[in-house]
Tab-separated table of C-alpha atoms in Angstrom:
chain	number	residue	atom	x	y	z
A	1	MET	CA	-15.278	-21.639	56.946
A	2	LEU	CA	-13.155	-21.159	53.888
A	3	ALA	CA	-15.268	-18.240	52.740
A	4	CYS	CA	-14.658	-16.364	55.998
A	5	ARG	CA	-10.935	-16.636	55.598
A	6	LEU	CA	-10.985	-15.117	52.141
A	7	ASN	CA	-9.863	-11.556	51.945
A	8	PRO	CA	-13.136	-9.578	51.870
A	9	ILE	CA	-11.793	-7.063	49.365
A	10	ALA	CA	-10.785	-9.795	47.002
A	11	SER	CA	-14.186	-11.394	47.155
A	12	ILE	CA	-15.884	-8.068	46.526
A	13	LEU	CA	-13.658	-7.529	43.519
A	14	ALA	CA	-14.420	-10.998	42.304
A	15	LEU	CA	-18.118	-10.306	42.679
A	16	ILE	CA	-17.882	-7.061	40.753
A	17	ALA	CA	-15.967	-8.838	38.058
A	18	LEU	CA	-18.597	-11.544	37.863
A	19	VAL	CA	-21.562	-9.219	37.842
A	20	PHE	CA	-20.335	-6.451	35.577
A	21	VAL	CA	-17.250	-7.292	33.645
A	22	VAL	CA	-18.050	-10.723	32.327
A	23	PRO	CA	-21.522	-10.103	30.917
A	24	ALA	CA	-20.522	-6.648	29.693
A	25	SER	CA	-17.610	-7.938	27.668
A	26	ALA	CA	-19.727	-10.727	26.294
A	27	GLU	CA	-22.325	-8.222	25.184
A	28	THR	CA	-19.964	-5.808	23.522
A	29	PHE	CA	-17.896	-8.219	21.529
A	30	GLY	CA	-17.872	-5.871	18.570
A	31	PRO	CA	-15.495	-5.607	15.599
A	32	LYS	CA	-12.908	-3.856	17.779
A	33	GLN	CA	-12.771	-6.641	20.362
A	34	PHE	CA	-12.768	-9.162	17.552
A	35	ILE	CA	-9.581	-7.671	16.066
A	36	GLU	CA	-7.956	-7.321	19.472
A	37	SER	CA	-8.546	-10.936	20.445
A	38	LEU	CA	-7.691	-12.297	16.998
A	39	GLY	CA	-4.474	-10.264	17.034
A	40	GLU	CA	-3.510	-11.614	20.435
A	41	GLU	CA	-4.346	-15.156	19.469
A	42	THR	CA	-2.370	-14.944	16.243
A	43	ILE	CA	0.707	-13.428	17.853
A	44	GLY	CA	0.491	-16.069	20.565
A	45	ALA	CA	0.336	-18.825	17.979
A	46	ILE	CA	3.182	-17.638	15.786
A	47	THR	CA	5.502	-16.879	18.675
A	48	ASN	CA	4.827	-20.141	20.511
A	49	PRO	CA	8.330	-21.582	20.974
A	50	ASP	CA	7.058	-25.034	21.963
A	51	VAL	CA	5.849	-26.102	18.543
A	52	SER	CA	7.562	-26.733	15.236
A	53	GLU	CA	7.553	-24.278	12.355
A	54	GLU	CA	5.207	-26.590	10.465
A	55	LEU	CA	2.672	-26.744	13.301
A	56	ARG	CA	2.847	-22.993	13.721
A	57	LEU	CA	1.968	-22.576	10.056
A	58	THR	CA	-0.970	-24.963	10.378
A	59	GLU	CA	-2.198	-23.025	13.382
A	60	PHE	CA	-1.805	-19.763	11.510
A	61	GLU	CA	-3.830	-21.176	8.643
A	62	ARG	CA	-6.578	-22.237	11.014
A	63	LEU	CA	-6.725	-18.765	12.573
A	64	PHE	CA	-6.644	-17.155	9.159
A	65	ARG	CA	-9.615	-19.141	7.913
A	66	LYS	CA	-11.433	-18.386	11.141
A	67	GLY	CA	-10.740	-14.656	10.961
A	68	PHE	CA	-11.021	-13.942	7.233
A	69	ASP	CA	-14.082	-14.306	5.035
A	70	VAL	CA	-12.113	-15.931	2.233
A	71	ASN	CA	-15.169	-16.594	0.040
A	72	THR	CA	-16.320	-12.980	0.055
A	73	ILE	CA	-12.775	-11.788	-0.594
A	74	SER	CA	-12.326	-14.175	-3.501
A	75	ARG	CA	-15.524	-12.945	-5.141
A	76	PHE	CA	-14.670	-9.287	-4.624
A	77	VAL	CA	-11.193	-9.768	-6.006
A	78	LEU	CA	-12.489	-11.360	-9.211
A	79	GLY	CA	-14.809	-8.371	-9.688
A	80	ARG	CA	-16.958	-8.425	-12.797
A	81	TYR	CA	-15.368	-11.651	-13.997
A	82	TRP	CA	-17.002	-13.571	-11.167
A	83	ARG	CA	-20.394	-13.414	-12.856
A	84	ARG	CA	-18.886	-14.510	-16.157
A	85	ALA	CA	-17.238	-17.623	-14.759
A	86	THR	CA	-18.930	-20.996	-15.004
A	87	PRO	CA	-19.814	-22.682	-11.681
A	88	GLU	CA	-16.900	-25.103	-12.211
A	89	GLN	CA	-14.499	-22.204	-12.784
A	90	GLN	CA	-15.852	-20.402	-9.736
A	91	GLN	CA	-15.293	-23.465	-7.616
A	92	GLU	CA	-11.759	-24.133	-8.797
A	93	TYR	CA	-10.872	-20.455	-8.562
A	94	GLN	CA	-12.126	-20.189	-4.986
A	95	ALA	CA	-10.145	-23.206	-3.854
A	96	LEU	CA	-6.959	-21.934	-5.527
A	97	PHE	CA	-7.494	-18.417	-4.254
A	98	ALA	CA	-7.882	-19.604	-0.667
A	99	GLU	CA	-4.568	-21.420	-0.942
A	100	PHE	CA	-2.922	-18.415	-2.578
A	101	ILE	CA	-4.069	-15.869	0.000
A	102	VAL	CA	-3.163	-18.066	2.973
A	103	GLN	CA	0.301	-18.482	1.487
A	104	THR	CA	0.635	-14.735	0.925
A	105	TYR	CA	-0.293	-13.861	4.486
A	106	ALA	CA	1.726	-16.692	5.984
A	107	ASN	CA	4.832	-15.300	4.287
A	108	ARG	CA	4.031	-11.920	5.723
A	109	PHE	CA	3.677	-13.329	9.205
A	110	ARG	CA	6.815	-15.400	8.944
A	111	GLN	CA	8.678	-12.110	9.109
A	112	TYR	CA	7.060	-11.351	12.439
A	113	SER	CA	9.578	-9.826	14.836
A	114	GLY	CA	7.835	-8.672	17.992
A	115	GLU	CA	5.423	-6.104	16.566
A	116	THR	CA	2.432	-5.244	18.715
A	117	ILE	CA	-1.038	-4.172	17.660
A	118	ALA	CA	-2.923	-1.296	19.260
A	119	VAL	CA	-6.538	-0.917	18.185
A	120	ASP	CA	-7.479	2.742	18.294
A	121	GLY	CA	-10.937	3.183	16.852
A	122	GLU	CA	-13.739	2.028	14.649
A	123	ARG	CA	-16.065	3.641	12.151
A	124	GLU	CA	-18.997	2.465	10.116
A	125	ALA	CA	-18.261	1.773	6.469
A	126	SER	CA	-21.610	0.435	5.356
A	127	LYS	CA	-24.681	-1.310	6.680
A	128	ARG	CA	-22.765	-4.395	7.662
A	129	ASP	CA	-19.135	-3.355	7.434
A	130	THR	CA	-17.045	-1.635	10.088
A	131	ILE	CA	-13.526	-0.311	9.713
A	132	VAL	CA	-11.390	-0.964	12.777
A	133	SER	CA	-8.267	1.183	12.793
A	134	SER	CA	-5.054	0.119	14.476
A	135	GLN	CA	-1.365	0.849	14.747
A	136	ILE	CA	1.225	-1.859	14.339
A	137	ASN	CA	4.244	-0.881	16.395
A	138	ALA	CA	7.645	-2.310	15.657
A	139	SER	CA	10.688	-2.004	17.886
A	140	ASP	CA	12.512	-0.275	15.026
A	141	GLY	CA	10.977	2.028	12.490
A	142	PRO	CA	7.793	4.061	12.501
A	143	ALA	CA	4.365	2.719	13.441
A	144	VAL	CA	2.302	1.368	10.556
A	145	ARG	CA	-1.338	2.365	10.187
A	146	VAL	CA	-3.522	-0.671	9.489
A	147	ASP	CA	-7.300	-0.614	8.957
A	148	TRP	CA	-9.365	-3.792	9.092
A	149	ARG	CA	-12.613	-3.995	7.200
A	150	ILE	CA	-14.926	-6.228	9.223
A	151	ARG	CA	-18.158	-7.702	7.985
A	152	THR	CA	-20.669	-8.552	10.687
A	153	GLN	CA	-23.283	-11.160	10.000
A	154	GLY	CA	-25.472	-12.177	12.899
A	155	GLU	CA	-23.154	-12.642	15.855
A	156	GLY	CA	-20.040	-13.312	13.829
A	157	HIS	CA	-17.319	-10.979	12.596
A	158	LYS	CA	-14.979	-11.663	9.707
A	159	ILE	CA	-12.228	-9.658	8.047
A	160	VAL	CA	-12.872	-8.850	4.397
A	161	ASP	CA	-10.002	-6.416	3.769
A	162	VAL	CA	-6.762	-5.187	5.293
A	163	ILE	CA	-5.727	-1.625	4.447
A	164	VAL	CA	-2.085	-0.812	5.171
A	165	GLU	CA	-1.198	2.898	5.031
A	166	GLY	CA	-4.109	3.473	2.682
A	167	VAL	CA	-3.314	0.478	0.480
A	168	SER	CA	-6.104	-2.094	0.337
A	169	MET	CA	-4.981	-5.691	-0.124
A	170	ALA	CA	-8.272	-6.602	-1.808
A	171	ILE	CA	-8.154	-3.718	-4.288
A	172	THR	CA	-4.510	-4.415	-5.126
A	173	GLN	CA	-5.313	-8.049	-5.787
A	174	ARG	CA	-8.406	-7.178	-7.799
A	175	ASP	CA	-6.404	-4.791	-10.006
A	176	GLU	CA	-3.733	-7.423	-10.496
A	177	PHE	CA	-6.174	-10.215	-11.332
A	178	ALA	CA	-8.067	-7.976	-13.762
A	179	SER	CA	-4.794	-7.256	-15.526
A	180	VAL	CA	-3.918	-10.963	-15.766
A	181	ILE	CA	-7.331	-11.771	-17.227
A	182	ARG	CA	-7.297	-8.836	-19.615
A	183	ARG	CA	-3.870	-9.768	-20.920
A	184	GLY	CA	-5.077	-13.332	-21.274
A	185	GLY	CA	-7.691	-12.116	-23.732
A	186	GLY	CA	-10.482	-11.713	-21.175
A	187	ASP	CA	-10.404	-15.397	-20.281
A	188	ILE	CA	-10.657	-16.363	-16.609
A	189	GLU	CA	-8.706	-19.520	-17.439
A	190	ALA	CA	-5.607	-17.313	-17.768
A	191	LEU	CA	-5.848	-16.406	-14.093
A	192	ILE	CA	-6.798	-19.896	-12.958
A	193	SER	CA	-3.773	-21.411	-14.668
A	194	GLU	CA	-1.473	-18.808	-13.065
A	195	LEU	CA	-2.945	-19.597	-9.648
A	196	ARG	CA	-2.523	-23.297	-10.349
A	197	GLN	CA	1.159	-22.720	-11.078
A	198	LYS	CA	1.562	-20.714	-7.863
A	199	SER	CA	-0.079	-23.498	-5.921
A	200	GLU	CA	2.169	-26.150	-7.481
A	201	ALA	CA	5.257	-24.049	-6.822
A	202	ALA	CA	4.245	-23.675	-3.179
A	203	THR	CA	3.665	-27.385	-2.561
A	204	ASN	CA	6.853	-28.544	-4.282
B	1	MET	CA	25.258	19.245	-18.069
B	2	ARG	CA	22.123	21.210	-18.770
B	3	LEU	CA	22.365	20.263	-22.410
B	4	LYS	CA	22.520	16.642	-21.387
B	5	THR	CA	19.366	16.934	-19.300
B	6	GLU	CA	17.574	18.670	-22.115
B	7	SER	CA	18.468	16.012	-24.617
B	8	MET	CA	17.388	13.341	-22.142
B	9	ILE	CA	14.026	15.004	-21.764
B	10	ARG	CA	13.766	15.179	-25.544
B	11	VAL	CA	14.460	11.453	-25.853
B	12	TRP	CA	11.754	10.690	-23.308
B	13	GLY	CA	9.397	13.020	-25.118
B	14	ILE	CA	9.956	11.280	-28.428
B	15	ALA	CA	9.587	7.870	-26.826
B	16	LEU	CA	6.362	8.959	-25.150
B	17	ALA	CA	4.963	10.432	-28.353
B	18	THR	CA	5.834	7.295	-30.310
B	19	SER	CA	4.179	5.025	-27.813
B	20	LEU	CA	1.151	7.295	-27.785
B	21	VAL	CA	0.739	6.789	-31.505
B	22	LEU	CA	1.364	3.055	-31.190
B	23	ALA	CA	-1.062	2.711	-28.324
B	24	ALA	CA	-3.709	4.656	-30.196
B	25	CYS	CA	-3.472	2.129	-33.013
B	26	ALA	CA	-3.226	-0.894	-30.777
B	27	THR	CA	-6.024	-0.465	-28.262
B	28	PRO	CA	-9.510	-0.764	-29.662
B	29	THR	CA	-12.301	0.643	-27.555
B	30	PRO	CA	-14.292	-2.274	-26.187
B	31	ASN	CA	-18.047	-2.317	-26.682
B	32	ASP	CA	-18.752	-3.778	-23.247
B	33	PRO	CA	-19.434	-0.782	-20.946
B	34	GLU	CA	-17.862	-2.585	-17.979
B	35	ALA	CA	-14.682	-3.284	-19.914
B	36	ARG	CA	-14.601	0.326	-21.068
B	37	ALA	CA	-15.015	1.576	-17.495
B	38	GLU	CA	-12.212	-0.722	-16.413
B	39	LEU	CA	-9.842	0.610	-19.073
B	40	GLN	CA	-10.727	4.159	-18.080
B	41	ALA	CA	-10.002	3.430	-14.447
B	42	ILE	CA	-6.657	1.841	-15.301
B	43	ASN	CA	-5.841	4.861	-17.482
B	44	ASP	CA	-2.639	3.382	-18.856
B	45	PRO	CA	-2.801	4.076	-22.600
B	46	TRP	CA	0.957	3.592	-23.028
B	47	GLU	CA	0.990	0.290	-21.144
B	48	SER	CA	3.320	-1.652	-23.439
B	49	PHE	CA	5.868	1.176	-23.399
B	50	ASN	CA	5.483	1.531	-19.633
B	51	ARG	CA	5.988	-2.192	-19.163
B	52	ALA	CA	9.225	-2.009	-21.142
B	53	VAL	CA	10.517	0.875	-19.003
B	54	PHE	CA	9.381	-0.988	-15.881
B	55	GLU	CA	11.431	-4.033	-16.911
B	56	PHE	CA	14.405	-1.791	-17.676
B	57	ASN	CA	14.153	-0.231	-14.207
B	58	ARG	CA	13.837	-3.660	-12.661
B	59	GLY	CA	16.977	-4.841	-14.427
B	60	LEU	CA	18.834	-1.779	-13.220
B	61	ASP	CA	17.566	-2.377	-9.709
B	62	ARG	CA	18.695	-6.003	-9.693
B	63	ALA	CA	22.098	-5.189	-11.152
B	64	LEU	CA	22.897	-2.009	-9.265
B	65	LEU	CA	20.528	-0.366	-6.828
B	66	LYS	CA	19.525	-3.382	-4.755
B	67	PRO	CA	23.086	-4.742	-4.275
B	68	VAL	CA	24.320	-1.265	-3.363
B	69	ALA	CA	21.430	-0.796	-0.925
B	70	GLN	CA	22.149	-4.210	0.621
B	71	ALA	CA	25.837	-3.408	0.994
B	72	TYR	CA	24.971	-0.021	2.457
B	73	ARG	CA	22.711	-1.637	5.030
B	74	GLY	CA	25.310	-4.288	5.758
B	75	VAL	CA	28.226	-1.909	6.254
B	76	VAL	CA	26.776	1.268	7.746
B	77	PRO	CA	25.314	0.857	11.258
B	78	GLU	CA	21.728	1.879	11.883
B	79	PHE	CA	22.490	5.184	13.604
B	80	GLY	CA	24.655	6.197	10.650
B	81	ARG	CA	21.896	5.394	8.205
B	82	ASP	CA	19.417	7.306	10.337
B	83	MET	CA	21.708	10.309	10.261
B	84	VAL	CA	21.846	10.129	6.468
B	85	LYS	CA	18.068	9.886	6.300
B	86	ASN	CA	17.617	12.800	8.716
B	87	PHE	CA	19.991	14.912	6.661
B	88	LEU	CA	18.203	14.101	3.374
B	89	ASP	CA	14.770	14.706	4.932
B	90	ASN	CA	15.922	18.039	6.252
B	91	LEU	CA	17.423	19.007	2.910
B	92	ARG	CA	14.044	18.386	1.325
B	93	SER	CA	12.115	20.297	3.969
B	94	PRO	CA	12.031	23.688	2.193
B	95	VAL	CA	10.176	22.036	-0.699
B	96	ILE	CA	7.826	20.289	1.738
B	97	LEU	CA	7.209	23.582	3.540
B	98	ALA	CA	6.413	25.356	0.267
B	99	ASN	CA	3.939	22.613	-0.667
B	100	ASP	CA	2.351	22.616	2.799
B	101	ILE	CA	1.720	26.338	2.320
B	102	LEU	CA	0.478	25.953	-1.268
B	103	GLN	CA	-2.026	23.375	-0.003
B	104	GLY	CA	-3.179	25.685	2.780
B	105	GLU	CA	-2.144	23.196	5.469
B	106	LYS	CA	-1.231	25.674	8.212
B	107	ASP	CA	-0.574	23.173	10.991
B	108	ARG	CA	1.578	20.955	8.842
B	109	ALA	CA	3.474	23.956	7.503
B	110	GLY	CA	4.146	24.953	11.112
B	111	GLU	CA	5.433	21.478	11.878
B	112	THR	CA	7.719	21.410	8.862
B	113	GLY	CA	8.961	24.944	9.561
B	114	SER	CA	9.836	24.392	13.191
B	115	ARG	CA	11.388	21.031	12.410
B	116	LEU	CA	13.532	22.597	9.687
B	117	LEU	CA	14.627	25.452	11.924
B	118	ALA	CA	15.494	23.328	14.939
B	119	ASN	CA	17.211	20.541	13.060
B	120	THR	CA	19.261	22.777	10.791
B	121	THR	CA	20.664	24.657	13.807
B	122	ILE	CA	20.674	22.490	16.929
B	123	GLY	CA	20.497	19.310	14.847
B	124	LEU	CA	23.780	20.223	13.111
B	125	GLY	CA	22.542	20.796	9.591
B	126	GLY	CA	19.777	18.218	9.894
B	127	VAL	CA	21.895	15.198	10.828
B	128	PHE	CA	19.965	14.845	14.079
B	129	ASN	CA	16.252	15.127	14.621
B	130	VAL	CA	16.101	17.118	17.862
B	131	THR	CA	12.335	17.614	17.778
B	132	ASP	CA	9.598	15.124	18.499
B	133	ILE	CA	7.684	16.184	15.402
B	134	GLU	CA	7.085	13.327	13.021
B	135	PHE	CA	8.436	13.845	9.512
B	136	HIS	CA	5.880	14.101	6.719
B	137	ASN	CA	6.452	14.359	3.007
B	138	GLU	CA	4.769	16.612	0.482
B	139	ASP	CA	5.438	17.343	-3.157
B	140	PHE	CA	4.050	19.443	-5.951
B	141	GLY	CA	2.238	16.473	-7.494
B	142	GLN	CA	0.185	16.260	-4.292
B	143	THR	CA	-0.355	20.021	-4.338
B	144	LEU	CA	-1.706	19.788	-7.890
B	145	ALA	CA	-4.041	17.003	-6.745
B	146	VAL	CA	-5.281	19.145	-3.844
B	147	TRP	CA	-5.902	21.940	-6.345
B	148	GLY	CA	-8.139	19.586	-8.268
B	149	PHE	CA	-5.929	18.290	-11.071
B	150	GLY	CA	-6.562	14.707	-12.099
B	151	GLU	CA	-3.822	12.140	-12.170
B	152	GLY	CA	-3.644	11.843	-15.951
B	153	PRO	CA	-2.384	8.786	-17.813
B	154	TYR	CA	-0.054	6.473	-15.954
B	155	VAL	CA	3.629	6.749	-16.897
B	156	VAL	CA	6.702	4.827	-15.772
B	157	LEU	CA	9.809	6.974	-16.075
B	158	PRO	CA	13.278	5.527	-16.573
B	159	LEU	CA	15.152	5.511	-13.230
B	160	LEU	CA	12.366	7.382	-11.433
B	161	GLY	CA	9.627	4.755	-11.668
B	162	PRO	CA	5.842	5.266	-11.610
B	163	SER	CA	4.933	8.889	-12.252
B	164	PRO	CA	1.626	9.725	-13.948
B	165	ILE	CA	1.498	13.007	-15.875
B	166	ARG	CA	0.423	15.038	-12.836
B	167	ASP	CA	3.259	13.700	-10.722
B	168	THR	CA	5.791	14.195	-13.519
B	169	VAL	CA	4.747	17.840	-13.718
B	170	GLY	CA	5.047	17.821	-9.925
B	171	LEU	CA	8.664	16.648	-10.114
B	172	VAL	CA	9.523	19.617	-12.331
B	173	GLY	CA	7.649	21.959	-9.979
B	174	ASP	CA	9.526	20.613	-6.955
B	175	SER	CA	12.927	21.094	-8.533
B	176	LEU	CA	11.982	24.667	-9.491
B	177	MET	CA	11.220	25.527	-5.857
B	178	ASP	CA	14.155	23.648	-4.365
B	179	PRO	CA	16.880	25.889	-2.851
B	180	VAL	CA	19.388	23.039	-3.149
B	181	VAL	CA	18.823	22.974	-6.913
B	182	TRP	CA	19.162	26.768	-7.070
B	183	TYR	CA	22.385	26.613	-5.134
B	184	ALA	CA	23.784	23.868	-7.363
B	185	ARG	CA	22.902	25.857	-10.468
B	186	ARG	CA	24.298	29.142	-9.222
B	187	HIS	CA	27.639	27.582	-8.287
B	188	GLU	CA	27.607	25.132	-11.176
B	189	GLN	CA	27.970	22.298	-8.682
B	190	TYR	CA	25.606	19.918	-10.415
B	191	ALA	CA	27.211	16.965	-8.669
B	192	ILE	CA	25.361	18.010	-5.490
B	193	THR	CA	22.008	17.303	-7.115
B	194	TRP	CA	23.093	13.947	-8.539
B	195	ILE	CA	24.714	12.800	-5.297
B	196	ARG	CA	21.576	13.717	-3.456
B	197	TYR	CA	19.373	11.748	-5.855
B	198	GLY	CA	21.711	8.772	-5.558
B	199	ALA	CA	21.811	8.914	-1.770
B	200	ARG	CA	18.038	9.225	-1.586
B	201	ALA	CA	17.599	6.230	-3.888
B	202	ILE	CA	19.985	4.066	-1.849
B	203	ASP	CA	18.452	5.139	1.467
B	204	THR	CA	14.890	4.459	0.332
B	205	ARG	CA	15.791	1.150	-1.297
B	206	SER	CA	17.682	-0.038	1.787
B	207	ARG	CA	14.531	0.464	3.858
B	208	ASN	CA	12.340	-1.575	1.516
B	209	ILE	CA	14.368	-4.652	0.634
B	210	GLU	CA	12.191	-7.270	2.337
B	211	THR	CA	8.905	-5.547	1.546
B	212	LEU	CA	9.609	-5.328	-2.172
B	213	ASP	CA	10.996	-8.871	-2.331
B	214	GLU	CA	7.836	-10.160	-0.769
B	215	ILE	CA	5.492	-8.188	-3.012
B	216	GLU	CA	7.395	-9.449	-6.034
B	217	ARG	CA	7.315	-13.045	-4.817
B	218	GLY	CA	3.574	-12.981	-4.210
B	219	ALA	CA	2.732	-11.219	-7.466
B	220	ILE	CA	1.400	-12.815	-10.622
B	221	ASP	CA	1.579	-9.547	-12.565
B	222	PHE	CA	4.163	-7.421	-10.764
B	223	TYR	CA	3.682	-4.438	-13.067
B	224	ALA	CA	-0.071	-4.289	-12.408
B	225	THR	CA	0.510	-4.753	-8.679
B	226	VAL	CA	2.947	-1.852	-8.509
B	227	ARG	CA	0.612	0.350	-10.546
B	228	SER	CA	-2.204	-0.352	-8.103
B	229	LEU	CA	0.010	0.108	-5.033
B	230	TYR	CA	1.391	3.382	-6.367
B	231	ARG	CA	-2.046	4.855	-7.006
B	232	GLN	CA	-3.522	3.830	-3.671
B	233	ARG	CA	-0.498	5.050	-1.754
B	234	ARG	CA	-0.583	8.354	-3.636
B	235	ASN	CA	-4.267	8.863	-2.867
B	236	ASP	CA	-3.551	8.238	0.783
B	237	GLU	CA	-0.673	10.726	0.734
B	238	ILE	CA	-2.785	13.333	-1.037
B	239	ASN	CA	-5.401	12.954	1.704
B	240	ASN	CA	-2.654	13.042	4.337
B	241	GLY	CA	-3.815	9.679	5.667
B	242	ARG	CA	-7.350	10.798	6.396
B	243	PRO	CA	-9.955	8.137	5.761
B	244	GLN	CA	-11.560	8.370	2.356
B	245	ASN	CA	-14.518	6.162	1.765
B	246	SER	CA	-15.822	6.606	-1.724
B	247	VAL	CA	-12.572	6.900	-3.667
B	248	SER	CA	-10.690	3.763	-2.748
B	249	MET	CA	-13.585	1.631	-1.612
B	250	PRO	CA	-16.389	1.382	-4.103
B	251	GLU	CA	-19.047	0.041	-1.789
B	252	ILE	CA	-21.043	-1.638	-4.556
B	253	SER	CA	-18.297	-4.114	-5.282
B	254	TRP	CA	-18.446	-5.479	-1.778
B	255	ASP	CA	-21.954	-6.650	-2.039
B	256	ASP	CA	-23.512	-8.499	-4.929
B	257	GLU	CA	-27.108	-7.859	-3.990
B	258	GLU	CA	-26.511	-4.206	-3.240
B	259	ALA	CA	-24.548	-3.849	-6.465
B	260	ALA	CA	-27.458	-5.131	-8.499
B	261	GLU	CA	-29.776	-2.698	-6.735
B	262	LYS	CA	-27.514	0.276	-7.268
B	263	ASN	CA	-26.986	-0.547	-10.917
B	264	GLN	CA	-30.734	-0.555	-11.393
B	265	VAL	CA	-31.107	2.754	-9.603
B	266	SER	CA	-28.389	4.416	-11.669
B	267	ALA	CA	-29.838	2.983	-14.877
B	268	VAL	CA	-33.213	4.468	-13.982
B	269	SER	CA	-31.790	7.862	-13.029
B	270	LYS	CA	-29.967	8.039	-16.353
């Protein structure tokens, strides 16, 4: 009885949606869709007026760890020094780096003021990496070109680099870390102690 | 005034030469091939001198440029600042046009040319942007890069900041082809050039206050960060924003297993 009263057009639309749209979108959840949904989710979380600043930061951190492959990034950023580090150094470095990078990006997002993201393409970068290109539009000022390097493993996608107007965050950090280690006499401890200081300064 | 500039250049030259000698004594060539490759990629043989100039520039920025830029942003409303920026962009356009042409970029030259024409006339001397063409920058350093010149050793110039040899030569080239500089010289109105440099510095700084603060706050080695940012940004500008895979993104570094493979292959092929 209820079914007869339903607007036939609406039920046809609903059927089409069920048959085509839902499975199709589930099938093509590629790097592009990954960035789009992560972007939406992140903006939603950091603009949520119902929660405290502290909670918003926790939520951002959760999304960040979900979206970014922090372990791969930390290894890339240490470059050739990764292989030279002892397992204990590697472990401590990775923990400190994760803290450091979350802090860095959280600061960046704290300045969020209504920018929107428009994903406009993707291209293959290597066997498992895709570059998703996007524009970040602000209400004032020109649009900023941001590329996301996505690594796909199995069904999952993770960000391994963010490239803003041709400037790669990972390469910048790798160059900086290499300089810190080199000036510390080639000792990874020099970098670890700097990261430790950053971490202490952030928690105090 | 010209004498002053010449003596300034001489001072820089002497300072550069001294640091070259010092650096040559100070930096031993490492035996480790990876370390050697890293030093080559950094290409900063005068690093200690550059770091000193960098700190000097930073001090000057803290004491003068940043406060002035902050005051400028605080006092002058946005539309006024946009007018200043439009005017400065337009004033630079002849140099951009010349470099577009020297690089063989016909479309971009057309954009710069029509923008210059429309804004200088209808836009009241460039104060208003009456076109919907987006502004793009070009300079002779980029032209040299397009012609195949390498970047050369990294240099930080007093006041002007990061400027590797190629880009320093580019600065000279730009001023030689700049009608504003010609005009100033012909009429001996050198103040025009200096006011323009000052205005450009304040305008640019006022648009980057938060960004630079944040980069500085997050940095462990600010000098090395800026050197890396400068180079990557320059490469992107030289390529006019077109994607470039091999230069900025050495694929091997992203993948340990693949890296090992490739190293073996290259060792065999050598």
